[in-house]
Each structure stands twice: as structure tokens, then as C-alpha cells.
Coordinates of C-alpha atoms in Angstrom, one line a residue:
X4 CA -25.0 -52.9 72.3
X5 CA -26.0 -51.3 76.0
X6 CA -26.3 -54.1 78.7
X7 CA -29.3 -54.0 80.4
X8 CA -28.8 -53.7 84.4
X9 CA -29.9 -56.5 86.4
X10 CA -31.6 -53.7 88.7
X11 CA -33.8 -50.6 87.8
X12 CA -32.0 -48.5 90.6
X13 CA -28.1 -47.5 90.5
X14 CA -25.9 -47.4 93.5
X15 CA -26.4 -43.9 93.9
X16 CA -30.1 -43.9 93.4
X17 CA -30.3 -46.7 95.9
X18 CA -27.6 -44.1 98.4
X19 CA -29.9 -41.3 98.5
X20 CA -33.2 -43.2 98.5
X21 CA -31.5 -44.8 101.7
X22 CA -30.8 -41.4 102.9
X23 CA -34.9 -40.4 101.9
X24 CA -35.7 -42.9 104.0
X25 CA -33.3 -42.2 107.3
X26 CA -34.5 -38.6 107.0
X27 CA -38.7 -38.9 106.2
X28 CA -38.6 -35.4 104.4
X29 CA -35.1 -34.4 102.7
X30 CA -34.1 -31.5 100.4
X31 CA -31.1 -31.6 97.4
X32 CA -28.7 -30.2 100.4
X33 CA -29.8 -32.3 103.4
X34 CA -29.2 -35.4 101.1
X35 CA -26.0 -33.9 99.6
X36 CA -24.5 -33.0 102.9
X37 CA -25.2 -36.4 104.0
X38 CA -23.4 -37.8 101.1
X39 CA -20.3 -35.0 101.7
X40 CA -19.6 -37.1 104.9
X41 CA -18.1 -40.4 102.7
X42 CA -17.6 -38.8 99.1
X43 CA -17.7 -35.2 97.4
X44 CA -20.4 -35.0 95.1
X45 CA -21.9 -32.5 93.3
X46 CA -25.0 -30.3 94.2
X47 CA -26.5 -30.8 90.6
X48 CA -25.9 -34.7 90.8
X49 CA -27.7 -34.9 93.1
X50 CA -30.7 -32.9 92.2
X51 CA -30.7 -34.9 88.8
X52 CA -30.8 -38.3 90.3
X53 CA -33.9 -37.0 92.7
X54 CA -35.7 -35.8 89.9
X55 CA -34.9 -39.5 88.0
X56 CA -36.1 -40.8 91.3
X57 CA -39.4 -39.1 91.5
X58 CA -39.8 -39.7 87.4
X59 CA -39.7 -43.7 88.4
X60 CA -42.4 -43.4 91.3
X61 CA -39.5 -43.7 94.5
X62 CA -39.6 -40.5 95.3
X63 CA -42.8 -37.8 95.2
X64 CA -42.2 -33.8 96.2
X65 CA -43.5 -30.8 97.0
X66 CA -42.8 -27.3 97.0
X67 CA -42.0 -25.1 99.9
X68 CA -41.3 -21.8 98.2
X69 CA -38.6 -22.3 96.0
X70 CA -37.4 -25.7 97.6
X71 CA -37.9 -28.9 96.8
X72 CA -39.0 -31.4 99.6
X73 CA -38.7 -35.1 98.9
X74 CA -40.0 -37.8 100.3
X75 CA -40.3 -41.8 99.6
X76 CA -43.2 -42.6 97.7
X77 CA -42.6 -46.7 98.1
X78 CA -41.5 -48.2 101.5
X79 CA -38.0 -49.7 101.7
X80 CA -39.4 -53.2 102.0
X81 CA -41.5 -52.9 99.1
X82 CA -38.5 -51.5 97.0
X83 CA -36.0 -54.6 98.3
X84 CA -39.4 -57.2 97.4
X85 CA -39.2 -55.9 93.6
X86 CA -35.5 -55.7 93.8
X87 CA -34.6 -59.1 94.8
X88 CA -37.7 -60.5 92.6
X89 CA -36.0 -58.9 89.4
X90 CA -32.8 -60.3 90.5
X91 CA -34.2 -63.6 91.1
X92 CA -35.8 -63.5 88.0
X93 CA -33.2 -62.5 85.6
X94 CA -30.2 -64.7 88.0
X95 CA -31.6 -67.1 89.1
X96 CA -34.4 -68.2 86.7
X97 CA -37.1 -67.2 89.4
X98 CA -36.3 -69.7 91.7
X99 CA -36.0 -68.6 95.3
X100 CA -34.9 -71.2 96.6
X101 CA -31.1 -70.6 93.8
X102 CA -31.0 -67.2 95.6
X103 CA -31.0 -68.6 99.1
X104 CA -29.0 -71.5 98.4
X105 CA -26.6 -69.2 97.2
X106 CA -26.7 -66.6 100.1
X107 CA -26.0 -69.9 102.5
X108 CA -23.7 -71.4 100.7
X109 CA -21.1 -68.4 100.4
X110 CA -19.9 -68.4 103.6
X111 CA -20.6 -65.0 104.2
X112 CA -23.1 -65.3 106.8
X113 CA -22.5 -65.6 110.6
X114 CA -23.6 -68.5 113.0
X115 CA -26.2 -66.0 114.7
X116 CA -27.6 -65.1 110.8
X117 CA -28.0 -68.9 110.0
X118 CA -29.7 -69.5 113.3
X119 CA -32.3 -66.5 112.6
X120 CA -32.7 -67.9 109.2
X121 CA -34.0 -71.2 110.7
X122 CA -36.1 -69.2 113.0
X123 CA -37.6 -67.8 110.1
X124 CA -38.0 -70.5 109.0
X125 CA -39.2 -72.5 111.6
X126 CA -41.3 -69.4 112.3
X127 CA -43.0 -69.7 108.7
X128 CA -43.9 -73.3 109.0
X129 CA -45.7 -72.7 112.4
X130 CA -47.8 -70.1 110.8
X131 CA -48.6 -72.4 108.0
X132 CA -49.4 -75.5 110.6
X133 CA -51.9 -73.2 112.5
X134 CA -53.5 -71.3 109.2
X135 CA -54.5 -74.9 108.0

């Protein structure tokens, strides 16, 4: 039985689309040699996971010539809103509230992260004090 991911996107989807994004307009080799500078990977890889990209609506091209030229066809923050909604859907039984719970109570933010959460916070609740 194949498990089911709890994201649509890989890790090295979600590498080059960062990469995409960084570089507005990217070919196979300008995100390849980008990659070359952490890991070897293969020319063809990443071709293939471009063209899986593009096939899921992340990624649109045209042609210049013979060459490829990518470039994002959804904005990061829209990919990270459907991300962490699957996520909290499938994890956390679509409540917020588990995710962020979680997030706090893992130790693994810093004293300056907590105090821009509560300014966030505090931030959102002003907006819905004056909007009402």
C-alpha cells in the first residue's frame, strides 16, 4: 500500500521552486548550478521535476529558441497558505489553533519570534476592533 504524502510538493520540488522564486526567470542550468553549490545533482533531475512542476500549475514556461525559461506561476505565499492548510487538515484535524500550539510549545522558537507573534497578534485584534 503507497502512503499518501502529507504534502503535494517534495523537498526537492519545494528546493527549486525556492530557487524559481530567488531567480524570477530560471532555466534547467541556472537552477541546477544553484543546486551544485550544496549537493551534485543531475541535469535530467532536474529538468524532470520542472516539467512535474509546471504539470501541477507551480511553474509555467516559455520558449526561447531551444531553452526552456521557467518561471512561478503561484506566489510563495500562496504556495505556503495551501501547504500549511493541507497540513493542518490532515495533522491536525483543521484546527489552527493544534498547529500553533504546537509550533509554541516546542521550544524551538526564540524570545524575539514569540514577541512578533504577539505583535501579530495584537496587530490582528486591532484590525478587527477598528473594522467593527
Amino acid at each position: 500500500m503507497k502512503r499518501k504524502s502529507l504534502t503535494p510538493l517534495g523537498e526537492t520540488e519545494m528546493e527549486i521552486l525556492h530557487h524559481v522564486w530567488d531567480l524570477r526567470d530560471a532555466t534547467v542550468a541556472d537552477v541546477r548550478d544553484r543546486i551544485l553549490e550544496s549537493r551534485d545533482v543531475a541535469y535530467t533531475t532536474v529538468m524532470t521535476v520542472m516539467k512535474n512542476l509546471a504539470s501541477k500549475g507551480y511553474l509555467t514556461y516559455r520558449k526561447d529558441g531551444v531553452t526552456y525559461i521557467y518561471s512561478a506561476a503561484r506566489r510563495p505565499e500562496d504556495v505556503r497558505r495551501s501547504l500549511i492548510g493541507d497540513l493542518v487538515h490532515k495533522v491536525f484535524h483543521g484546527s489552527p489553533l493544534a498547529l500553533v500550539q504546537t509550533l509554541v510549545q516546542s521550544g524551538d522558537l526564540t524570545d524575539d519570534e514569540r514577541a512578533e507573534l504577539r505583535q501579530l497578534i495584537d496587530a490582528m485584534e486591532d484590525d478587527d476592533a477598528n473594522s467593527a
